[in-house]
mmCIF file of C-alpha atoms in Angstrom:
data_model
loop_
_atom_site.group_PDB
_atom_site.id
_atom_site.type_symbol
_atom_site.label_atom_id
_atom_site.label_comp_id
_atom_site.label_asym_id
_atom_site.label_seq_id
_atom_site.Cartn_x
_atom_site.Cartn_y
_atom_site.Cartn_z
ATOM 1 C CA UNK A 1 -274.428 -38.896 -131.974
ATOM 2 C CA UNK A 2 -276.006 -37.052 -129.300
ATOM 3 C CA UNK A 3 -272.866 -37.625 -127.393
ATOM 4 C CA UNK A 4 -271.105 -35.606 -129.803
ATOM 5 C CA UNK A 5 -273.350 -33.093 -129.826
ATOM 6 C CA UNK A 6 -273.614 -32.726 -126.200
ATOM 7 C CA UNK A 7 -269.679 -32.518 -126.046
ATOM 8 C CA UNK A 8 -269.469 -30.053 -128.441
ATOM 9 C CA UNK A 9 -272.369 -27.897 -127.158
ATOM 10 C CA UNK A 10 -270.129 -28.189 -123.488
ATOM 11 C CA UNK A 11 -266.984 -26.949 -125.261
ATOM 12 C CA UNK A 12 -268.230 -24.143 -127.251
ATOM 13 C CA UNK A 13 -269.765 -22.989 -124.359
ATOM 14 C CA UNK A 14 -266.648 -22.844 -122.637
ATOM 15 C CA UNK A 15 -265.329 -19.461 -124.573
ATOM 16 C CA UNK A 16 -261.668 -19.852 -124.998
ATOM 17 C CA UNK A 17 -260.572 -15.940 -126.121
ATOM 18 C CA UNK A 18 -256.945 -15.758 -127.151
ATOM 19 C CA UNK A 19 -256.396 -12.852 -125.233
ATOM 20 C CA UNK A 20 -258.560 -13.982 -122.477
ATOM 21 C CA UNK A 21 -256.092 -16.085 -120.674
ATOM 22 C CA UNK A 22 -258.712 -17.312 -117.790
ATOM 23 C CA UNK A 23 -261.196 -18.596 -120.101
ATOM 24 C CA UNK A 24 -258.720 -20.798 -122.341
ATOM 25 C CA UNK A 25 -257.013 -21.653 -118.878
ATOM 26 C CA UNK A 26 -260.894 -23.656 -117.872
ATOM 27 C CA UNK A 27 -260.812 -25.040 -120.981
ATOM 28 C CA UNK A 28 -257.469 -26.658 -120.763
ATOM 29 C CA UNK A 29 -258.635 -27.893 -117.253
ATOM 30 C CA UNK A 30 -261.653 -29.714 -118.966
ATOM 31 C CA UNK A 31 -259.756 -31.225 -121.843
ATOM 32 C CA UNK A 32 -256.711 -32.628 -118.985
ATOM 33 C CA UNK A 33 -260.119 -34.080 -117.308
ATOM 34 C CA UNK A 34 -261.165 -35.543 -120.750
ATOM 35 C CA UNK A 35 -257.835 -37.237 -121.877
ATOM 36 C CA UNK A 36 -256.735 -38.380 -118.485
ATOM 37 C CA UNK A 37 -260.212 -40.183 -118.808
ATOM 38 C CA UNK A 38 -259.218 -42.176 -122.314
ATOM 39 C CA UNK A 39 -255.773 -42.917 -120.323
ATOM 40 C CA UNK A 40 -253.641 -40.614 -121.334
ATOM 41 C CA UNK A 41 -250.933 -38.846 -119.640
ATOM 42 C CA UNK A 42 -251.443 -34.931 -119.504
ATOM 43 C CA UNK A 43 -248.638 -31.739 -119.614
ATOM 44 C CA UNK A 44 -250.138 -28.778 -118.943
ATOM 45 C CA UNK A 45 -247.558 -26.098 -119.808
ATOM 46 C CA UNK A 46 -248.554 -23.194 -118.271
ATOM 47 C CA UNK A 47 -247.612 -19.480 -119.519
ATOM 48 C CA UNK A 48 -247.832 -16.590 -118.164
ATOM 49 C CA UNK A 49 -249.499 -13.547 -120.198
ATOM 50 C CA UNK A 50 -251.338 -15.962 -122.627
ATOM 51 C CA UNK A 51 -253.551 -19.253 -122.020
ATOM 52 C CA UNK A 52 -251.788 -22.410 -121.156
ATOM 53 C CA UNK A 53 -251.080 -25.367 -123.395
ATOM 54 C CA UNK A 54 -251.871 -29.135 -122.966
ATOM 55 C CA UNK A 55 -250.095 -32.263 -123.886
ATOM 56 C CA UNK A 56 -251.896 -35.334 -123.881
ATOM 57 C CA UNK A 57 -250.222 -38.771 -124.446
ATOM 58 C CA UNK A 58 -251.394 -41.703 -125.245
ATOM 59 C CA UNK A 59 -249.833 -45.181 -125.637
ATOM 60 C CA UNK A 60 -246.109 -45.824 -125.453
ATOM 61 C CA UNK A 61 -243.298 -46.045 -128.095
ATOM 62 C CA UNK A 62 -241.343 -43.888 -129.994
ATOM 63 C CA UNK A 63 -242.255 -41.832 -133.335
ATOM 64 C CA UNK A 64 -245.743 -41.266 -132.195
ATOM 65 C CA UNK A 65 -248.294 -39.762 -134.515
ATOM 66 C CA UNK A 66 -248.911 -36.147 -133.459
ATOM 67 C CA UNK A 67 -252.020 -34.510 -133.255
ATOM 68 C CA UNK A 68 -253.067 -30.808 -133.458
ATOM 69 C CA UNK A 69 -256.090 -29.333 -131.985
ATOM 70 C CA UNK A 70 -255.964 -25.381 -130.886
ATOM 71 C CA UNK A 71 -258.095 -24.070 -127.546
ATOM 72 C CA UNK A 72 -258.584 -20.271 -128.408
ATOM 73 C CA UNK A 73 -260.891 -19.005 -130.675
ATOM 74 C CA UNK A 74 -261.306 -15.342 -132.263
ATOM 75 C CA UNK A 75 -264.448 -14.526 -130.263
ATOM 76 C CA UNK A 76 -264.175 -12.445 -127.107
ATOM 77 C CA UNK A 77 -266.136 -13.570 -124.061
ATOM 78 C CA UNK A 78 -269.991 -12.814 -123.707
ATOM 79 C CA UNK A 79 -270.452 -13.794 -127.617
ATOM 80 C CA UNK A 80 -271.633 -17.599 -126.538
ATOM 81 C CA UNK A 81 -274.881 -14.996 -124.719
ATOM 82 C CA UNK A 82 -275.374 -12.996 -128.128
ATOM 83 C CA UNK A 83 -275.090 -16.653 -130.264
ATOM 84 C CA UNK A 84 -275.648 -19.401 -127.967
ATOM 85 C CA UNK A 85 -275.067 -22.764 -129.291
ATOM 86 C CA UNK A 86 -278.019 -23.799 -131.172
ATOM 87 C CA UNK A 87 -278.672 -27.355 -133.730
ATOM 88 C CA UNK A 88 -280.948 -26.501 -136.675
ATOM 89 C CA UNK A 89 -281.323 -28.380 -139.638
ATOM 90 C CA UNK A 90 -278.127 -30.801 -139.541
ATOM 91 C CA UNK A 91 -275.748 -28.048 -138.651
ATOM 92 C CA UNK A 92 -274.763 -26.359 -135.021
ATOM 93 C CA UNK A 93 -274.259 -23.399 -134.998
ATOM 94 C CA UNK A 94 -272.024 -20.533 -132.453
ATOM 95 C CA UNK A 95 -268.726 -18.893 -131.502
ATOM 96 C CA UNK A 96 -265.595 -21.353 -132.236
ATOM 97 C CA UNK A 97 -268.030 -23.993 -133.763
ATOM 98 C CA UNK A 98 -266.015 -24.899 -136.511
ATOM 99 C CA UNK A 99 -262.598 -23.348 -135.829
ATOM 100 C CA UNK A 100 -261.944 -25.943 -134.031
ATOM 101 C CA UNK A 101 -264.003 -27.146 -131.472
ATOM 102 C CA UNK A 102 -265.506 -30.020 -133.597
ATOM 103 C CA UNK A 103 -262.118 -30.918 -134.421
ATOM 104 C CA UNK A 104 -260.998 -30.832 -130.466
ATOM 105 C CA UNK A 105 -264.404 -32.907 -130.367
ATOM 106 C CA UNK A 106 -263.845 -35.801 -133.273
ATOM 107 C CA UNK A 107 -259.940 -35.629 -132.184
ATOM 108 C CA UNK A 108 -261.202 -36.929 -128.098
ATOM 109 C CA UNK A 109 -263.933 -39.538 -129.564
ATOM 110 C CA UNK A 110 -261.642 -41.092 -131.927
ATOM 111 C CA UNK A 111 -259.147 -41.724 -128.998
ATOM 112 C CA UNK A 112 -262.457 -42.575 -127.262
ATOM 113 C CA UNK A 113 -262.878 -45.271 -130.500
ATOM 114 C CA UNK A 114 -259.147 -46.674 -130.771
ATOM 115 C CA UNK A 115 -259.625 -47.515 -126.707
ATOM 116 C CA UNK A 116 -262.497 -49.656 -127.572
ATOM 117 C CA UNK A 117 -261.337 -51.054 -130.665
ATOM 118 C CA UNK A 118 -257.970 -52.221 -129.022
ATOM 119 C CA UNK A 119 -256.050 -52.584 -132.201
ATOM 120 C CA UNK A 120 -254.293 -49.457 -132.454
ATOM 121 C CA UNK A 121 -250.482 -50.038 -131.711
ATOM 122 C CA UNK A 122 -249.146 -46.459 -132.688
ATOM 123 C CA UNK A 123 -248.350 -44.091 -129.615
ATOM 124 C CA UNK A 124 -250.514 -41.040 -130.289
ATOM 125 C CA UNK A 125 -249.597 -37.208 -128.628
ATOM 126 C CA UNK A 126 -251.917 -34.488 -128.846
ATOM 127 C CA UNK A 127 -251.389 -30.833 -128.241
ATOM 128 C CA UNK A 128 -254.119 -28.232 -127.460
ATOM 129 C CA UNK A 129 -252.771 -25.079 -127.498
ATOM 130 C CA UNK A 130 -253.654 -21.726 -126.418
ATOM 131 C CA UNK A 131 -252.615 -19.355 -128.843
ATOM 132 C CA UNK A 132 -253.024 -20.467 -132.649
ATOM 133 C CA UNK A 133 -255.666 -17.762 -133.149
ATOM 134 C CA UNK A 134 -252.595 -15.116 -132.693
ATOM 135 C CA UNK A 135 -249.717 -16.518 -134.188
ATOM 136 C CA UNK A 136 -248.687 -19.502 -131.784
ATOM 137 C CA UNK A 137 -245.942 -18.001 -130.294
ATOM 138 C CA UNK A 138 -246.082 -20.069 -127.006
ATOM 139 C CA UNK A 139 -246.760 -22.875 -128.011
ATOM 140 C CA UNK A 140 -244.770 -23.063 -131.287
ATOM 141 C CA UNK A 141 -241.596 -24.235 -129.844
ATOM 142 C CA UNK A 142 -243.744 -27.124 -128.426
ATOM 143 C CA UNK A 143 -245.583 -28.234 -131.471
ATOM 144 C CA UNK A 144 -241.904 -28.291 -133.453
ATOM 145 C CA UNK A 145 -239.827 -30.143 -130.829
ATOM 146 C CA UNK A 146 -242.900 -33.032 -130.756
ATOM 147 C CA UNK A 147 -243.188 -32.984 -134.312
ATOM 148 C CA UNK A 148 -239.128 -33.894 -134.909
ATOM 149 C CA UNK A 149 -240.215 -37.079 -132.714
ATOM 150 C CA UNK A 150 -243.187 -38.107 -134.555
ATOM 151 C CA UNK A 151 -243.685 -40.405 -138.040
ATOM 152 C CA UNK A 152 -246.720 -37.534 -139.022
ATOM 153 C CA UNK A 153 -248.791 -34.453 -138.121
ATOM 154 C CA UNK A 154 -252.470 -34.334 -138.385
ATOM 155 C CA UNK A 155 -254.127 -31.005 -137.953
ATOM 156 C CA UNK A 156 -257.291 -30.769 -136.375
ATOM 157 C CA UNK A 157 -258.199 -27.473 -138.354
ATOM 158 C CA UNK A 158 -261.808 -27.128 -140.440
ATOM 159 C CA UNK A 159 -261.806 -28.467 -143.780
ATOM 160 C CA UNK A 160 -261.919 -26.516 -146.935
ATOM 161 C CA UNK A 161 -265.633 -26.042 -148.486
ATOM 162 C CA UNK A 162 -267.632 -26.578 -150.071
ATOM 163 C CA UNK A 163 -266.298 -30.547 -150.327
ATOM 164 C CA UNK A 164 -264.620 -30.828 -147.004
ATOM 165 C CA UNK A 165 -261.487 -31.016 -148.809
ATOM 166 C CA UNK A 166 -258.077 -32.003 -147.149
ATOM 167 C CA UNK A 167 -255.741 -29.506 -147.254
ATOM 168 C CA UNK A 168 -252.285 -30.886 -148.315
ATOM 169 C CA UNK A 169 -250.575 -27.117 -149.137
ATOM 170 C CA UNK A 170 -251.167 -23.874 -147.322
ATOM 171 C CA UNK A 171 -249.620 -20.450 -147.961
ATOM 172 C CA UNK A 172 -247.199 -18.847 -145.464
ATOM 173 C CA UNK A 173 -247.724 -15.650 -143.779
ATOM 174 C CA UNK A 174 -245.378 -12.611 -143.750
ATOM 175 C CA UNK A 175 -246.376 -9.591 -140.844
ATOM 176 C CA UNK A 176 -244.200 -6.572 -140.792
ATOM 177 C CA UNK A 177 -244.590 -3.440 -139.334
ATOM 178 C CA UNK A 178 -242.715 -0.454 -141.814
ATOM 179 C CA UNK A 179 -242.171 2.855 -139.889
ATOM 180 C CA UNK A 180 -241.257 6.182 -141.767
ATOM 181 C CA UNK A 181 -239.275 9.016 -140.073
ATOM 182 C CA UNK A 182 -239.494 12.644 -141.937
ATOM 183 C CA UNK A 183 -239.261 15.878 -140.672
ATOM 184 C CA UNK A 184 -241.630 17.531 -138.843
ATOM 185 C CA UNK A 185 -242.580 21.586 -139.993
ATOM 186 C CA UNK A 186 -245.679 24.405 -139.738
ATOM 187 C CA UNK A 187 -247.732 23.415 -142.864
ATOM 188 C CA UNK A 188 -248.627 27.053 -143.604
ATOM 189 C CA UNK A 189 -245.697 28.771 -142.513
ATOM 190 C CA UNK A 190 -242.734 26.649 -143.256
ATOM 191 C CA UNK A 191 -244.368 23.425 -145.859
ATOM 192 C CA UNK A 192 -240.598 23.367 -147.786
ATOM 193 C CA UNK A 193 -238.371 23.067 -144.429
ATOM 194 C CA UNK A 194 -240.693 19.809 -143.828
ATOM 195 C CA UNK A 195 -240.197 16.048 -145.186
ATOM 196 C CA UNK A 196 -243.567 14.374 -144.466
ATOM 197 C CA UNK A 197 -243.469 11.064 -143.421
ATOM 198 C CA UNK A 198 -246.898 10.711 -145.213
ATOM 199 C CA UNK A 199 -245.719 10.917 -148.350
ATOM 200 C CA UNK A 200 -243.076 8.689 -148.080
ATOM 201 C CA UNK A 201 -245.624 5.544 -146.719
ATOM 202 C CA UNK A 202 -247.583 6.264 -149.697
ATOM 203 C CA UNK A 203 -244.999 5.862 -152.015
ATOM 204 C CA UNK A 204 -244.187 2.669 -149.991
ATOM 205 C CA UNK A 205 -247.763 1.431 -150.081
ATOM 206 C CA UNK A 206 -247.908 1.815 -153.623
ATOM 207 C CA UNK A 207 -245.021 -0.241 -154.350
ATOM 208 C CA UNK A 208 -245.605 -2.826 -151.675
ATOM 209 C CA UNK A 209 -249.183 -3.231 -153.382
ATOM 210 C CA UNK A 210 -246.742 -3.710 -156.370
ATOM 211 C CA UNK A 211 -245.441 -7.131 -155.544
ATOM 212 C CA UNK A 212 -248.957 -8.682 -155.632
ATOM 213 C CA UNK A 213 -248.519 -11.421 -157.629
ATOM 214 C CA UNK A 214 -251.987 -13.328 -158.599
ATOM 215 C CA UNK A 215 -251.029 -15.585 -161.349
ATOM 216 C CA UNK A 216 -248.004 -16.898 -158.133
ATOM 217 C CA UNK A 217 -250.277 -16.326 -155.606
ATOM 218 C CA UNK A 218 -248.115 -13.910 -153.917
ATOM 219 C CA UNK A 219 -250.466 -11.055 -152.013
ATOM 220 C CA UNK A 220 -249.356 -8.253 -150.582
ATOM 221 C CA UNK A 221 -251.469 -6.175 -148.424
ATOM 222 C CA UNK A 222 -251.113 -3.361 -146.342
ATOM 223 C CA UNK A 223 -253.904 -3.035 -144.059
ATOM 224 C CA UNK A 224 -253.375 -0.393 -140.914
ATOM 225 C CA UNK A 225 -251.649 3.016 -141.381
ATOM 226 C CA UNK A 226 -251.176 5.610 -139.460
ATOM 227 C CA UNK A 227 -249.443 9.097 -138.928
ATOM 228 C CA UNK A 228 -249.252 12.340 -138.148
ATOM 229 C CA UNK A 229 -250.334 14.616 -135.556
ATOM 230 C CA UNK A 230 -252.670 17.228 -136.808
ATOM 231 C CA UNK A 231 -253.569 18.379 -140.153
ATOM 232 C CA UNK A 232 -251.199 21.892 -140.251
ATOM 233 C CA UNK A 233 -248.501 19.928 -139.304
ATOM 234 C CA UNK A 234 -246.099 18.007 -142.029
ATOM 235 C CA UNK A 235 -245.703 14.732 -140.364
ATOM 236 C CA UNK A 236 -242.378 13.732 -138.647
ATOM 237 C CA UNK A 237 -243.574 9.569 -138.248
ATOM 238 C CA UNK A 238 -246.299 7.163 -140.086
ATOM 239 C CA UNK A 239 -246.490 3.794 -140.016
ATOM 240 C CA UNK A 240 -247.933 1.010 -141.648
ATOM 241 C CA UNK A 241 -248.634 -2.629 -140.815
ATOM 242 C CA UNK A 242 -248.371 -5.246 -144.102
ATOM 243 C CA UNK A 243 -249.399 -9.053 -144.497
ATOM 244 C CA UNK A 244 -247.335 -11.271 -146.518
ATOM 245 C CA UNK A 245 -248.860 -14.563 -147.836
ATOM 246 C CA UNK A 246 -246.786 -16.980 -150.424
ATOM 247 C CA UNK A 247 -247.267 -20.309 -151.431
ATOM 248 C CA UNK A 248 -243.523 -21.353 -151.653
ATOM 249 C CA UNK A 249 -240.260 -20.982 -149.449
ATOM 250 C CA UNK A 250 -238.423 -19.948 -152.367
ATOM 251 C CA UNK A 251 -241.038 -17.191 -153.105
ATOM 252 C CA UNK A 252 -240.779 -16.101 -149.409
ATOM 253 C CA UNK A 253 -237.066 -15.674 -148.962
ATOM 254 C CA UNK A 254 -237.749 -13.345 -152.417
ATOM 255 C CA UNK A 255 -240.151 -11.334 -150.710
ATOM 256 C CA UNK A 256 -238.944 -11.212 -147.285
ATOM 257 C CA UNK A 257 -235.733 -9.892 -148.641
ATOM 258 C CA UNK A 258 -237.951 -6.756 -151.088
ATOM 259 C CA UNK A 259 -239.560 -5.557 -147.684
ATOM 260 C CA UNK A 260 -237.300 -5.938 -145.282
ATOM 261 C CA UNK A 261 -234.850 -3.933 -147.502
ATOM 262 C CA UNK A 262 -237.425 -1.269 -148.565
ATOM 263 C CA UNK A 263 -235.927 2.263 -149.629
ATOM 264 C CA UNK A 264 -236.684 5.888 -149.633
ATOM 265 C CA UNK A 265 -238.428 7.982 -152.260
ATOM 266 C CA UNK A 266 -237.944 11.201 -150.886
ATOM 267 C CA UNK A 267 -234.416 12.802 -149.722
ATOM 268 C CA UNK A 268 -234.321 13.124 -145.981
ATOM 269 C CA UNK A 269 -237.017 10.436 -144.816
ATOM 270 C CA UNK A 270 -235.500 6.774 -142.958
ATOM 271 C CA UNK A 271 -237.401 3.928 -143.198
ATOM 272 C CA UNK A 272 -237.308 1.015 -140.498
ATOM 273 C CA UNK A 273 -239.044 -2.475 -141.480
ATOM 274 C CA UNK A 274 -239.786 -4.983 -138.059
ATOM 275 C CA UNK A 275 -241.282 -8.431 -138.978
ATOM 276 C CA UNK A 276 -241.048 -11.382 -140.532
ATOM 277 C CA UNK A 277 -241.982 -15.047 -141.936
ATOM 278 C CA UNK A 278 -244.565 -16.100 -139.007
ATOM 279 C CA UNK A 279 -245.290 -18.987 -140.496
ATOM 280 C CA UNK A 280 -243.606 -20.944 -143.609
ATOM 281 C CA UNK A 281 -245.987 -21.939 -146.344
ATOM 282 C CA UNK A 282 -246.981 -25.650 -146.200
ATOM 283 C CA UNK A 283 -245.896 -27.367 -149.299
ATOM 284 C CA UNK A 284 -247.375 -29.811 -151.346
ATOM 285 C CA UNK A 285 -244.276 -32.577 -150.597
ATOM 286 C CA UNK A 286 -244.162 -36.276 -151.498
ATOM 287 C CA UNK A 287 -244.830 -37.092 -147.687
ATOM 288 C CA UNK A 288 -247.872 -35.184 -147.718
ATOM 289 C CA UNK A 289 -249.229 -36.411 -151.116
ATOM 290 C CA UNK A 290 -248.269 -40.338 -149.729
ATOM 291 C CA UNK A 291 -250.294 -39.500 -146.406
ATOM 292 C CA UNK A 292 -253.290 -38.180 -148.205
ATOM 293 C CA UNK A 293 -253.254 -40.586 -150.317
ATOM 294 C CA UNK A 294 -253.683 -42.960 -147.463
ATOM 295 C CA UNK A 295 -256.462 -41.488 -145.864
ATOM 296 C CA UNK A 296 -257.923 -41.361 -149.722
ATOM 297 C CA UNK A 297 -257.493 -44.947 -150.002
ATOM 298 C CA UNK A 298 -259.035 -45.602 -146.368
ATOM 299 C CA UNK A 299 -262.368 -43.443 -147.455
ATOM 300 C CA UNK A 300 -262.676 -45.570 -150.638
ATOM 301 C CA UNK A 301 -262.290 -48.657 -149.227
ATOM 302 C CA UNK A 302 -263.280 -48.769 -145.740
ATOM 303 C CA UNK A 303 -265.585 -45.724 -145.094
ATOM 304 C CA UNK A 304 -267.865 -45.084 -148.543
ATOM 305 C CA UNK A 305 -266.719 -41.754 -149.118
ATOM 306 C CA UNK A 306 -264.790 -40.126 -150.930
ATOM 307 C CA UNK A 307 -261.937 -37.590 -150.048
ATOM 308 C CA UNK A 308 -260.711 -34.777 -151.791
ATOM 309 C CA UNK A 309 -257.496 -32.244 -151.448
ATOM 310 C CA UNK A 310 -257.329 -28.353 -151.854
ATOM 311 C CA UNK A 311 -254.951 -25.567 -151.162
ATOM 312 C CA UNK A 312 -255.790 -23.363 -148.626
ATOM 313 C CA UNK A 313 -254.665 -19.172 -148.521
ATOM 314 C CA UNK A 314 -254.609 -19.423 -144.407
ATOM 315 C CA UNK A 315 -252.258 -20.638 -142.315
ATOM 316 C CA UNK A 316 -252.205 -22.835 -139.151
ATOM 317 C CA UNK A 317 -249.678 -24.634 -136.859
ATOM 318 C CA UNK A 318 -249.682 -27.197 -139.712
ATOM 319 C CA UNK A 319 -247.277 -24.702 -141.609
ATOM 320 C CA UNK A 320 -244.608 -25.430 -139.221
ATOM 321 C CA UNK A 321 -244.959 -29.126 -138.792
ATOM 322 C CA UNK A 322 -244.368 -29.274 -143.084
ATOM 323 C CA UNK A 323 -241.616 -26.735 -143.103
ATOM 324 C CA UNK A 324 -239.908 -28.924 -141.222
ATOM 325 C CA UNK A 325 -240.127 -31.906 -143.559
ATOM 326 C CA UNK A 326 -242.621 -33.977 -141.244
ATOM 327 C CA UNK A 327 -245.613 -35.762 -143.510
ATOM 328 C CA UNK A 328 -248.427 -33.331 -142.368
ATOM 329 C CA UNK A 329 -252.434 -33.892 -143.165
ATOM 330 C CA UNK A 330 -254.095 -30.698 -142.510
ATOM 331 C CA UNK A 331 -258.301 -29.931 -142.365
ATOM 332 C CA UNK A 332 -259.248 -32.984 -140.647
ATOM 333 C CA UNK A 333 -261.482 -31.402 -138.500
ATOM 334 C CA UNK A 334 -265.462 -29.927 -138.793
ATOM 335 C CA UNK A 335 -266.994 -29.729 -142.333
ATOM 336 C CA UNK A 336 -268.852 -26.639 -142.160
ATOM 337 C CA UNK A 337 -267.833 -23.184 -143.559
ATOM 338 C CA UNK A 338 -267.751 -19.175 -141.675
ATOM 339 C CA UNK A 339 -264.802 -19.333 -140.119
ATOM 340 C CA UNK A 340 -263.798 -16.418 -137.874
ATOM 341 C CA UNK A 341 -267.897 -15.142 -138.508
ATOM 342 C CA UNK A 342 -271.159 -15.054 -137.116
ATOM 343 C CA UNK A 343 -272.980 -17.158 -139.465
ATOM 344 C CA UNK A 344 -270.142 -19.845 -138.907
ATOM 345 C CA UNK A 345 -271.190 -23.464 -138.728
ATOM 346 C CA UNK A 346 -270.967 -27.242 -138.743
ATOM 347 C CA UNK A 347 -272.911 -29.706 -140.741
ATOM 348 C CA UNK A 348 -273.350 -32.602 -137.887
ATOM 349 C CA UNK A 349 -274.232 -35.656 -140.043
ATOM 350 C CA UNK A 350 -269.993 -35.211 -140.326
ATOM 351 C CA UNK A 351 -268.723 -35.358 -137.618
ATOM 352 C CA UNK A 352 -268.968 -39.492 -137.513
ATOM 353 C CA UNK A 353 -267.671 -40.003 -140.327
ATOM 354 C CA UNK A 354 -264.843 -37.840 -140.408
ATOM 355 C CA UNK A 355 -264.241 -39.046 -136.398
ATOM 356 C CA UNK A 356 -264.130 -42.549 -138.331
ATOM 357 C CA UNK A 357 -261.459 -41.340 -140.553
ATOM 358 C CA UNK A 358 -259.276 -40.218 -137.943
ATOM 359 C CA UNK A 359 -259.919 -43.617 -136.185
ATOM 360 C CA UNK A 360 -258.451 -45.410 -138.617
ATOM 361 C CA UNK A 361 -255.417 -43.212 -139.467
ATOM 362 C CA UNK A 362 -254.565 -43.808 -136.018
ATOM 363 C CA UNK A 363 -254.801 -47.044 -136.460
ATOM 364 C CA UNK A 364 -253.235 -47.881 -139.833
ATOM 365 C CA UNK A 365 -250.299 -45.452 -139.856
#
């Protein structure tokens, strides 16, 4: 255990900001080390603008099983000095803790297991990508075109408290930018030669806010606006930016087709809608419910625990593994809980036993 710990403590400490390309870039370095280490054969695909992304194979064969681990983490560098890593009372603590660098860490020692085990036949590929944290659009291409060549997906993301639940079914995420064109006029002087552009995004707000759908699931939120140039002025542009989350495909195409074909309220005003489906929900699909099932059975039988499933309102690259109809087992990674926050954490007396879960699916898939 204090292996783990140790190699947890080192990767954490190497900050991995999405938007910090360097600092994911030494990261990637270290993890290439790692896995050409355990014997695998390493990709590093490098980008330019955002950090690279690392393929690691391991074994040989066709229809591997495909592993997901991501790199970058929400935190920007200098936050590892404000929250260092720290271990108090069973759980670690610090930036990127639990999203994901215990899974990157239980993902490495299980390979480190099934090499000294020697009875795992299945070819196993891992990607650790750069860019999850900000919508994966590097390294998406990647992740699909492996997972059309492999028999299943398992996601390296946090599980879902308070159990440490597998997550078998994920919502989808819609982004889209709506911009509003008026006509632009002196407030005091001339208000009726004006169209304000204003007024128009908060009729669209209040309609957008409309769709919400709780007893679906369907949310619709619009979270940045903007407009306007100064107060005795009617405004000639606003803007807003709106987030999208579903739980079905069916529900998506719906909604996707209500905001991208939004119209005006008031005479004179154009509205232009950018965005889209970033990623598809995850659905609950007889190849996910057989492969959870699986790892249920393997908990009950082999490890003494037992394993439960939720639903889960984020996303993660395990959206687009499902969408495409590949088995996909999502949440295998830290038990802990704050995410994306400073009081986020990981309870340690975990991490062997879910690293002995991912051991065997390796093994018995």
């Amino acid at each position: 255990m204090d292996e783990i710990v140790s190699f947890l403590q080192k990767i954490v400490e190497f900050e991995s900001p999405s938007l910090e390309k360097a600092y994911v870039d030494r990261l990637c370095d270290f993890l290439a080390e790692n896995c050409i280490e355990l014997g695998c054969q390493v990709e590093v695909m490098e980008n330019y603008d955002f950090g690279n992304n690392l393929v690691a194979r391991w074994g040989k064969g066709e229809n591997p099983i495909l592993v997901l681990c991501h790199m970058d983490t929400v935190w920007p560098s200098g936050e590892i000095k404000k929250r260092p890593f720290i271990v108090k009372d069973g759980k670690a603590y610090g930036p990127g803790v639990e999203d994901m660098k215990t899974g990157i860490t239980q993902a490495l020692f299980a390979l480190e297991a099934v090499q000294k085990r020697g009875i795992c036949k299945n070819p196993i590929t891992f990607v650790f990508n750069g860019d999850e944290e900000i919508g994966s659009h590097t390294s998406r291409p990647i992740i699909e075109e492996l997972s059309k060549k492999s028999k299943c997906v398992l996601v390296l993301e946090p599980a879902e408290p308070p159990h440490g639940s597998i997550k078998t079914m994920r919502k989808g995420v819609g982004t889209f930018i709506v911009r509003i064109k008026g006509r632009a006029s002196h407030a005091g002087s001339d208000p009726d030669k004006g169209i304000s552009a204003i007024e128009e995004l908060a009729h669209q707000i209040i309609g957008l806010h409309k769709l919400t759908d709780f007893g679906s699931g369907t949310t619709v939120n619009v979270g940045v606006i903007n407009g306007g140039t100064r107060s005795n002025v009617i405004a000639a542009e606003a803007q807003a930016e709106v987030d999208l989350r579903i739980w079905t495909k069916e529900e998506a195409d719906r909604l996707l087709h209500l905001i991208m074909n939004l119209k005006p309220v008031l005479k004179g005003t154009t509205i232009c809608v950018e965005g889209g489906i970033n990623r598809p929900p995850m659905e609950r699909t007889e190849g996910i419910v057989r492969l959870f099932e699986h790892a249920q059975k393997l908990c009950a039988d082999e490890l003494g625990f037992e394993l439960t499933e939720a639903k889960a309102g984020g996303a993660s690259d395990g959206n687009l593994t499902a969408a495409l109809g590949i088995p996909t087992l999502d949440g295998l990674g830290a038990v802990g809980d704050g995410g994306h926050s400073v009081d986020e954490f990981v309870c340690l007396d975990f991490i062997p036993q879910r690293t002995a879960l991912l051991t065997r699916l390796f093994e018995t898939l």
